[in-house]
Short mmCIF file of C-alpha atoms in Angstrom, two decimals:
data_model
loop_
_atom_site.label_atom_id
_atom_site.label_comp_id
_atom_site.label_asym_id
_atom_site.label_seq_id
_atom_site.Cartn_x
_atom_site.Cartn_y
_atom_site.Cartn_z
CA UNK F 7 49.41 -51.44 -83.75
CA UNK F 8 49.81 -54.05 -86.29
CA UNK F 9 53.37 -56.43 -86.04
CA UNK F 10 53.52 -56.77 -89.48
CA UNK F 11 54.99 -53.60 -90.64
CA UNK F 12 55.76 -52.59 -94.66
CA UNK F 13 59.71 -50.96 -95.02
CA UNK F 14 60.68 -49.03 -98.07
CA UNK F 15 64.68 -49.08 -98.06
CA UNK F 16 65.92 -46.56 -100.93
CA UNK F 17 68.93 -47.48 -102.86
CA UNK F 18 71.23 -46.07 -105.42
CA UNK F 19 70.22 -47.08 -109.06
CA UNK F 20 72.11 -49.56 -110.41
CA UNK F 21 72.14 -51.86 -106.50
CA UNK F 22 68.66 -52.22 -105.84
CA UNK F 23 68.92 -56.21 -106.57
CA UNK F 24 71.98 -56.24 -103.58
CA UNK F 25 70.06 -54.67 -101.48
CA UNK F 26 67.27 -56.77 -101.77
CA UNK F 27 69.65 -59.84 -101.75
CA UNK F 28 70.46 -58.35 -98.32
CA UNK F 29 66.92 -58.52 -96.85
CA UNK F 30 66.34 -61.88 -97.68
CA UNK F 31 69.17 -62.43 -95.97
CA UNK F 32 68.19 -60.95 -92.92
CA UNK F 33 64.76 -63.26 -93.33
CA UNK F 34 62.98 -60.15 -94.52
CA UNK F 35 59.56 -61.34 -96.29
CA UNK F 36 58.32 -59.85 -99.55
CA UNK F 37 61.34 -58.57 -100.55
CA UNK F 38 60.63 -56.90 -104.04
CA UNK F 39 62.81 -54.84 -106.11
CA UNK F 40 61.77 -51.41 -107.92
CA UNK F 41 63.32 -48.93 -109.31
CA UNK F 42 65.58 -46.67 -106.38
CA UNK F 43 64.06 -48.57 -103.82
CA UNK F 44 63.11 -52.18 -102.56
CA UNK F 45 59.92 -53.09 -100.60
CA UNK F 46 59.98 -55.79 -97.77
CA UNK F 47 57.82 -56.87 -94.82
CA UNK F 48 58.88 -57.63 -91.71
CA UNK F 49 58.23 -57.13 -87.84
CA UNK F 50 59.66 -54.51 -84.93
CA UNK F 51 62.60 -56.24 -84.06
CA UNK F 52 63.65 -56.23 -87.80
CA UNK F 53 63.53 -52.26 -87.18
CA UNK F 54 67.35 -52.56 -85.75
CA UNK F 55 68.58 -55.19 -87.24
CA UNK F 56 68.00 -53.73 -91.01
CA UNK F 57 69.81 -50.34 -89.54
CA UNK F 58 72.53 -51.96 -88.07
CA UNK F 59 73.06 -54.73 -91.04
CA UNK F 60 72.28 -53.75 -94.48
CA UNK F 61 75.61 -52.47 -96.31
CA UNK F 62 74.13 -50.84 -99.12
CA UNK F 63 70.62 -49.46 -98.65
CA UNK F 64 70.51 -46.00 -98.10
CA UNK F 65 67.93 -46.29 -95.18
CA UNK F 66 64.81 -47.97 -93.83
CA UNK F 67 61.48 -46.23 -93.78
CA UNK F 68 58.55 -47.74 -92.02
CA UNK F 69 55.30 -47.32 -94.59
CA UNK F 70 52.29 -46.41 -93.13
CA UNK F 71 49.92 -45.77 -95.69
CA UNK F 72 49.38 -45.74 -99.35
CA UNK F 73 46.56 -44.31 -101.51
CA UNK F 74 45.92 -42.53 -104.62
CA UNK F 75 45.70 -38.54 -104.37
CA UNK F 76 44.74 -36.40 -107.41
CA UNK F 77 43.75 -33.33 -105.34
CA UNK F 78 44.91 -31.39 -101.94
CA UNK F 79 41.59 -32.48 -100.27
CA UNK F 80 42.60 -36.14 -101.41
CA UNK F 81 45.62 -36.33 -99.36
CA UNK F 82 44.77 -34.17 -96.96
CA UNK F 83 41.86 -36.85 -96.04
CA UNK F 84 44.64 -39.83 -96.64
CA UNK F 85 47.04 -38.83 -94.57
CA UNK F 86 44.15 -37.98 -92.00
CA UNK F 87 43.14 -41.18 -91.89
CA UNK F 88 46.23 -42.94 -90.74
CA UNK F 89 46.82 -43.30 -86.96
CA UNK F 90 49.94 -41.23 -86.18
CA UNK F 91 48.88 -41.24 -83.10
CA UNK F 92 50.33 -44.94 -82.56
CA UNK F 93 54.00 -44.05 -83.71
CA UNK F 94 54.61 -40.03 -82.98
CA UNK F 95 53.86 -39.04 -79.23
CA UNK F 96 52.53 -36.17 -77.72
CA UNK F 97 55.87 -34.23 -77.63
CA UNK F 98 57.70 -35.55 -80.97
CA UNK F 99 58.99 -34.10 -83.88
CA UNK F 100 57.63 -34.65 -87.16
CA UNK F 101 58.77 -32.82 -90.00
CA UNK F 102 57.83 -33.65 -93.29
CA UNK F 103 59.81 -33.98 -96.28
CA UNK F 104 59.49 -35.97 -99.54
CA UNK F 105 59.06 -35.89 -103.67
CA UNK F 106 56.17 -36.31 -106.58
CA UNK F 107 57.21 -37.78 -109.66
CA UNK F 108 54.57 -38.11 -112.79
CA UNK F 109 51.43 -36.77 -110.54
CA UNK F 110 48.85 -34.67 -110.58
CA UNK F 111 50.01 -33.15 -107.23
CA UNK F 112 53.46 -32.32 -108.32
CA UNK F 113 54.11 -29.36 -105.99
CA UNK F 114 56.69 -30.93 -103.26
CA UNK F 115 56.28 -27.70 -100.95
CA UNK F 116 52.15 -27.10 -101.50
CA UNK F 117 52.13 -31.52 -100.62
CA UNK F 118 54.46 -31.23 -97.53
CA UNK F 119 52.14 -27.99 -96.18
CA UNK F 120 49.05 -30.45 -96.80
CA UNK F 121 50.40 -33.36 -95.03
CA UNK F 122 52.24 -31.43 -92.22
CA UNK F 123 48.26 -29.92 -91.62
CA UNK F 124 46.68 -32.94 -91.83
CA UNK F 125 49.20 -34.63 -89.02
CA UNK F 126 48.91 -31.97 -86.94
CA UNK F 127 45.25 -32.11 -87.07
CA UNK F 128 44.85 -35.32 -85.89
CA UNK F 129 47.86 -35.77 -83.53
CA UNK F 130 46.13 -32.43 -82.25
CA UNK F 131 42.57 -33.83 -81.48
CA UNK F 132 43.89 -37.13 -80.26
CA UNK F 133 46.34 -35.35 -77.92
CA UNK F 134 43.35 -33.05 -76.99
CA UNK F 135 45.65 -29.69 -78.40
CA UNK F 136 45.56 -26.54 -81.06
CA UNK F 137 49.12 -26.90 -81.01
CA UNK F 138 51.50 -29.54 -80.28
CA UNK F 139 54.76 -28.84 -78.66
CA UNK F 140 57.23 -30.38 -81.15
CA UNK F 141 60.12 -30.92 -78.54
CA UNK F 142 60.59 -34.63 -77.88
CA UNK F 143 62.09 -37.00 -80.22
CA UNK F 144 62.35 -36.99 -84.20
CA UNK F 145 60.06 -38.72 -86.24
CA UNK F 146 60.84 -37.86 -89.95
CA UNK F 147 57.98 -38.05 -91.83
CA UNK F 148 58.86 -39.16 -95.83
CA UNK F 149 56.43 -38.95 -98.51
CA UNK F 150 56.64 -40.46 -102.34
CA UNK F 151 54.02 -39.83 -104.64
CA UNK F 152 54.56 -41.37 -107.75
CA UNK F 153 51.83 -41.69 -110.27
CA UNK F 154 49.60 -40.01 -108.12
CA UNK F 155 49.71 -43.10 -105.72
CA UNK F 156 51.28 -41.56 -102.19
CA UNK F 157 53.25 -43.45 -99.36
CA UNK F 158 53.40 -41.68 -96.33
CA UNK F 159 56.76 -43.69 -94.14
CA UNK F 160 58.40 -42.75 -90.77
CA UNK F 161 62.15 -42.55 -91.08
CA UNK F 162 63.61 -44.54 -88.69
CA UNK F 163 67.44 -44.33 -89.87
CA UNK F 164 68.14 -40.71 -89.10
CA UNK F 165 70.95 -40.17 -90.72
CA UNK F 166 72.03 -42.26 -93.72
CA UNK F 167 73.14 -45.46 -93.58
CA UNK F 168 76.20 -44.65 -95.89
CA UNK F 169 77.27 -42.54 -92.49
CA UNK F 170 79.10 -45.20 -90.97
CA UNK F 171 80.79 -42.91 -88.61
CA UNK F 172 84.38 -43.86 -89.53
CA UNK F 173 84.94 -40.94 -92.31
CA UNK F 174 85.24 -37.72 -90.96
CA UNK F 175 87.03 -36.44 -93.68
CA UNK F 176 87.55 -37.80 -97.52
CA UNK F 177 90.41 -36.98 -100.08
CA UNK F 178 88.35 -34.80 -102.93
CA UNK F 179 85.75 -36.95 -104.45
CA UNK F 180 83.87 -39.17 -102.15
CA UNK F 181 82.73 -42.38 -103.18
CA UNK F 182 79.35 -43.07 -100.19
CA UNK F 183 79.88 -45.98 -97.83
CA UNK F 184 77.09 -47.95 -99.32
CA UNK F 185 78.22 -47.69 -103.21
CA UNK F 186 81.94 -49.34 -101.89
CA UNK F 187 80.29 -51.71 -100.23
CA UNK F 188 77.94 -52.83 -103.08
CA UNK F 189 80.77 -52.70 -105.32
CA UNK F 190 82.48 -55.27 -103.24
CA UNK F 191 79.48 -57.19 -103.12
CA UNK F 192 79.35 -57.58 -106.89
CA UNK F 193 82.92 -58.65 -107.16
CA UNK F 194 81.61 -61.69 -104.89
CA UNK F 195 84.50 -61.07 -102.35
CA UNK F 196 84.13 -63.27 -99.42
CA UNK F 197 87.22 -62.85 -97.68
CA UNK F 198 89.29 -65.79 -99.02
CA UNK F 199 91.39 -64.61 -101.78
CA UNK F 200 93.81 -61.26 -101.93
CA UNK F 201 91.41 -57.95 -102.22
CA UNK F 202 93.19 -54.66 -103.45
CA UNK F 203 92.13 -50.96 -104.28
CA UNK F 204 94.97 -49.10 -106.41
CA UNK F 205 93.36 -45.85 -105.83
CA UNK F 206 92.41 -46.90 -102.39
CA UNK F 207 91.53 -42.74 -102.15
CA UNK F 208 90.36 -42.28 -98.49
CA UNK F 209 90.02 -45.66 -98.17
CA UNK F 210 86.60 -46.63 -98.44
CA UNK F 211 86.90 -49.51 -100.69
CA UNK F 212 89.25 -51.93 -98.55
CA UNK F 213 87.37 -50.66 -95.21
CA UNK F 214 83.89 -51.85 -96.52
CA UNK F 215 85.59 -54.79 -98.19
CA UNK F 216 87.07 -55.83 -94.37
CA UNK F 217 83.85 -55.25 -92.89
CA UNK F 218 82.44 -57.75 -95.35
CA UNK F 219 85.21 -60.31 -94.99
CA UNK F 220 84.68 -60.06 -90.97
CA UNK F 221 81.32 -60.13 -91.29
CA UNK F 222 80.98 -57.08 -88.76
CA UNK F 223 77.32 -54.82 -89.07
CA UNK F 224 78.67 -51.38 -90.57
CA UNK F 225 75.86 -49.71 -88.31
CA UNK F 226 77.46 -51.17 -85.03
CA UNK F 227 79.09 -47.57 -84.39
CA UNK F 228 76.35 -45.34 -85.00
CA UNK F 229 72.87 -44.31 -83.32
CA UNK F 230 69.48 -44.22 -85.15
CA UNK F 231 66.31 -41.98 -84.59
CA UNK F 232 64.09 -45.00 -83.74
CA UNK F 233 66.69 -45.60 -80.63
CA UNK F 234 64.30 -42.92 -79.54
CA UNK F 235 61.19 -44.02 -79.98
CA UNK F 236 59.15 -45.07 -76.93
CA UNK F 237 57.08 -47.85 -78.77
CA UNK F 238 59.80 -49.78 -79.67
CA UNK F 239 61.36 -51.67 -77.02
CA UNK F 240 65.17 -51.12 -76.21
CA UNK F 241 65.75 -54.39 -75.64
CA UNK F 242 65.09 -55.17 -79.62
CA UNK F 243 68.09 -52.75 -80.10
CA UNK F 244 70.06 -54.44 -77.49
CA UNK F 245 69.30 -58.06 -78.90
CA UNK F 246 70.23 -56.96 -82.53
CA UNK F 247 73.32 -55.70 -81.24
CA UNK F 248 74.01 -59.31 -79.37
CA UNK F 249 73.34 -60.79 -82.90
CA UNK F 250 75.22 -58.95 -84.96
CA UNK F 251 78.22 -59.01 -82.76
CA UNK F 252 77.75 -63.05 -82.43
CA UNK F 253 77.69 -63.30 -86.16
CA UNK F 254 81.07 -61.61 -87.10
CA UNK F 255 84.27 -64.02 -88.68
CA UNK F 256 87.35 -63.40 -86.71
CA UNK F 257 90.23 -64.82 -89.28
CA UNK F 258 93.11 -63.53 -91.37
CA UNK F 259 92.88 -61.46 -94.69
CA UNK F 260 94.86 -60.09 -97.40
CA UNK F 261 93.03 -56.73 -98.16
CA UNK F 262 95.40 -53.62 -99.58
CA UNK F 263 94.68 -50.29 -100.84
CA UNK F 264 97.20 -48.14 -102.26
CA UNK F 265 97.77 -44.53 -103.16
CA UNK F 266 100.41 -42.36 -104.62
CA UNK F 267 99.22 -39.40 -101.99
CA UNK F 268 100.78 -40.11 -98.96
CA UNK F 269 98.25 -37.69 -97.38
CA UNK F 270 95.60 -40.41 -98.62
CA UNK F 271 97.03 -43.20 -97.35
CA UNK F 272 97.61 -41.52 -93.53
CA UNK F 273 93.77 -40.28 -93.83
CA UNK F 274 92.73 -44.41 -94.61
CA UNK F 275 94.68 -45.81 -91.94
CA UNK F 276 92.91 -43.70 -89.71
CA UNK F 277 89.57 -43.94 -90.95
CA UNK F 278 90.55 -48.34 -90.55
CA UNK F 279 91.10 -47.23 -87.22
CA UNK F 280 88.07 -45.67 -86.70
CA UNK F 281 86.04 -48.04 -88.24
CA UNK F 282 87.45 -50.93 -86.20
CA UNK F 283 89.54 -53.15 -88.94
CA UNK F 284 93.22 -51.23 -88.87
CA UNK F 285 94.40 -55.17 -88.16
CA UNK F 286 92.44 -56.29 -91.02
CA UNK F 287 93.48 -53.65 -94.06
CA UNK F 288 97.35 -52.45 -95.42
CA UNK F 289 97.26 -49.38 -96.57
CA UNK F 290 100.67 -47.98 -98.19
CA UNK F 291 101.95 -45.22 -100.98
CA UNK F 292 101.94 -47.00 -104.11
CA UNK F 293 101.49 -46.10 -107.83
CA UNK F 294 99.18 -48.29 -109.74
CA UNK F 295 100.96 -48.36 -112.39
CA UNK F 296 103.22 -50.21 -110.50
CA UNK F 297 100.39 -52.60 -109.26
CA UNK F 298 101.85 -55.96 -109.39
CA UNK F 299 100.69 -58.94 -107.84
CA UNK F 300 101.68 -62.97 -107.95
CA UNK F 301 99.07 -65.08 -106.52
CA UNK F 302 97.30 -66.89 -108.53
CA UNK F 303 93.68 -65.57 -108.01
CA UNK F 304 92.28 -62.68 -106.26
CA UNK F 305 90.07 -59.03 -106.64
CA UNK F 306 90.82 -55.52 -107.73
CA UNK F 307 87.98 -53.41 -107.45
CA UNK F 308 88.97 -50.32 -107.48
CA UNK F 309 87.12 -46.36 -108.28
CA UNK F 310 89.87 -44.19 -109.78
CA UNK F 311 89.95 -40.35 -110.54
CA UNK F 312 86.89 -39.79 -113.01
CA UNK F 313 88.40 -36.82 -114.98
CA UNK F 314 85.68 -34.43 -114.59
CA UNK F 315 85.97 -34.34 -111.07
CA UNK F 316 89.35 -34.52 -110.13
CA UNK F 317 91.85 -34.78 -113.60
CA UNK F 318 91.60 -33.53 -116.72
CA UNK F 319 90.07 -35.67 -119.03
CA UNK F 320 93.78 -36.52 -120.81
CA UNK F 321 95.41 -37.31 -117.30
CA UNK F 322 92.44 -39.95 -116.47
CA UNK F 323 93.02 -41.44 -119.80
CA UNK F 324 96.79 -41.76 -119.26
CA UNK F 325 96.20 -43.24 -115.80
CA UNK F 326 93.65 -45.87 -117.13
CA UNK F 327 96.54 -46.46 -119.56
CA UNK F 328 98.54 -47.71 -117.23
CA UNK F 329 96.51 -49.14 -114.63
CA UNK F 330 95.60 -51.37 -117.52
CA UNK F 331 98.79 -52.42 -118.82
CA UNK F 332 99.44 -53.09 -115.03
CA UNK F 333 96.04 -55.38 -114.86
CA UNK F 334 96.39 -57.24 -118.00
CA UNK F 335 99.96 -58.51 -116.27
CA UNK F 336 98.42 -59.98 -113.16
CA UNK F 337 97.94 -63.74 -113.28
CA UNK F 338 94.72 -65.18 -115.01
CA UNK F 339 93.22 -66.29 -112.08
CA UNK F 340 92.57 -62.65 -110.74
CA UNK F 341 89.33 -60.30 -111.65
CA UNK F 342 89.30 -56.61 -112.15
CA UNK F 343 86.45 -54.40 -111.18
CA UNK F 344 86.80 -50.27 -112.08
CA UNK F 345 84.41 -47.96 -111.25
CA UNK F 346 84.51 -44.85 -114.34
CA UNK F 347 81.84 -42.43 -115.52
CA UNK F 348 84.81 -41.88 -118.87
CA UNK F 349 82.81 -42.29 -122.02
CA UNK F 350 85.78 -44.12 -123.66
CA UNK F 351 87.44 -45.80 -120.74
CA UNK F 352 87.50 -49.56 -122.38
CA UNK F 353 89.75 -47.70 -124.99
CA UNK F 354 92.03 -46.03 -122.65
CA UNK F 355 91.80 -49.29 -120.10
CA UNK F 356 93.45 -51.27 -123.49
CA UNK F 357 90.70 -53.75 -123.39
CA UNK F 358 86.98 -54.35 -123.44
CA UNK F 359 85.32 -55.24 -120.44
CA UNK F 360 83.84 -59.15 -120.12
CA UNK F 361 80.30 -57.41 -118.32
CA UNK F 362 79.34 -53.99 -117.67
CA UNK F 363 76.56 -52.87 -115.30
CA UNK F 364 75.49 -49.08 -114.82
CA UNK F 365 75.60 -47.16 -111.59
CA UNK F 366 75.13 -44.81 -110.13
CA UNK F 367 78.28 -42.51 -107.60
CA UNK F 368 75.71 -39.66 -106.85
CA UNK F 369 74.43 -38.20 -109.53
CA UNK F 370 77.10 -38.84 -111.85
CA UNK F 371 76.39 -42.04 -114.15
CA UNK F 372 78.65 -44.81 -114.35
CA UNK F 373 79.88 -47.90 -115.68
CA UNK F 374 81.46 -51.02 -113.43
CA UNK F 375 83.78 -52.57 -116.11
CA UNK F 376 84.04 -56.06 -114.86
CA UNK F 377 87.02 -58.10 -116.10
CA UNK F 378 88.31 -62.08 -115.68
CA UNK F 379 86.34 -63.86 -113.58
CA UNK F 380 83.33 -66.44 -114.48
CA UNK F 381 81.44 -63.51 -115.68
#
């Protein structure tokens, strides 16, 4: 087995160039950005410390093979010719999942039949068995095959790395772990001046914005499939646990969300709670069009009700109203960052935005209307 491994870590449009900030961060090699997803090499021990560090990738997939497939006997012979055998074990799991996009092979359940024969093929002639057992460990199999070029990748996440583990429960429409934190990344919050959410919601926005100020992995409370795996040391797991616990900031921060539900606010101080920073976020019942503030610099980034998910259309309108006659009172110094998907939110907000980048909040396309600031 080769040390020098490929990842593919998918993102949400719109934060692929975060995420790959993030790898080269970590020392990650390679790092290139696409379109969804960015590419990076790296070695085994980077296998945990990409799962327990990245904020805003969605997870990392270990690439084992690419090549171009116009037919069934194509990549049935492709994926035959990779050695599973050195990453799935006699006993594992490996089911296979994945997408085409712009291929000749653009059946996704006629390709994941193909691939799931081919695997067992050889795993089954290595192993020296018709038919494997299939009751150890899993080893998700992905597959991409985009412009008839396929990459065949081992999930080693398991879950999503947007499932932090501190929100059991949200308050209507969810906004994912790694969007909030990406978000905060773009409003360059580093934990020195005053951060505040105004529609703090469940309160996913001041969470991932303390977990950024105190530097603190967002995968420290979670487990990953590759925890599993038998050819990858524990000790790497251990040692990028060591790390990322030696790398955290323990100081003082002025991080607030607010909410006019109570029920909201009771749900985020218990998700801070669960997620480890209830001493580092306020959370209290608060209308934002009260939102007032006096120091002379700090962030608002904030995702408030879109209207076609939560208010009617007129209702959003009249709260962007006064959120913005709210923001447009706050001191020069401080910068405003909303989250909308409204067509005609810059007219509603009172005020054009200074930059605008799309993204992304599922599947429903938005705008992050970026105000003050050096933009």
């Amino acid at each position: 087995m080769d040390n020098t491994f490929r990842f593919v870590i998918p993102a949400l449009m719109g934060v692929e160039s975060t995420v790959a900030y993030e790898l080269k961060k970590l020392g990650l090699s390679q790092v290139k950005a696409e379109n969804g997803r960015v590419l990076c090499q790296g070695g085994p021990a980077d296998i945990p410390r990409m799962n327990l560090a990245l904020r805003c990738g969605a997870r990392v997939l270990l690439s084992l093979g690419s090549f171009q497939a116009r037919s069934f006997e194509e990549l049935f012979q492709g994926a035959a010719a990779i050695p599973w055998e050195d990453y799935i074990p006699r006993e594992g799991r490996f089911p296979v999942k994945g997408y085409s996009i712009s291929s000749q092979l653009h059946s996704v359940p006629a390709c994941q039949s193909i691939l799931k024969k081919a695997l067992s093929k050889r795993l089954g002639q290595v192993y020296g068995l018709d038919t494997l057992p299939e009751t150890g460990s899993l080893y998700q199999v992905q597959f991409s095959i985009l412009k008839d070029t396929v990459t065949l990748m081992l999930d080693t996440s398991g879950d999503s790395l947007y499932k932090r583990g501190y929100r059991a429960q949200n308050m209507g429409a969810p906004l994912r772990e790694t969007l909030a934190a990406a978000l905060v990344s773009l409003s360059r919050y580093k934990g020195r001046d005053p951060f505040c959410d105004p529609f703090c919601g469940s309160g996913t926005i001041p969470i991932e914005a303390a977990l950024i100020a105190k530097n603190r992995a967002p995968g420290l409370n979670r487990n990953f499939a590759a925890q599993r795996w038998g050819w990858l040391p524990s000790r790497l797991w251990m040692d990028a646990d060591d790390e990322a616990q030696d790398a955290e900031f323990h100081g003082s921060y002025d991080i607030w969300g607010g909410d006019i539900d109570p029920a909201a606010v009771e749900l985020s101080r218990h998700n801070a709670r669960l997620a480890g920073v209830e001493d580092t976020v306020r959370f209290q019942v608060a209308d934002a069009a009260g939102f007032r503030r006096t120091e002379p610099a700090g962030r608002v980034v904030t995702n408030p009700p879109y209207g076609e998910r939560l208010l009617e259309k007129e209702e959003a309108e009249g709260l962007y109203r006064a959120f913005g006659k709210a923001a447009r009172a706050l001191p020069k110094g401080w910068e405003v960052d909303v989250l909308s998907s409204h067509t005609e939110f810059e007219r509603a907000f009172g005020r054009p935005a200074d930059k605008k980048r799309k993204l992304y909040n599922g599947m429903i396309k938005c705008d992050l209307f970026m105000y003050g600031g050096k933009r």
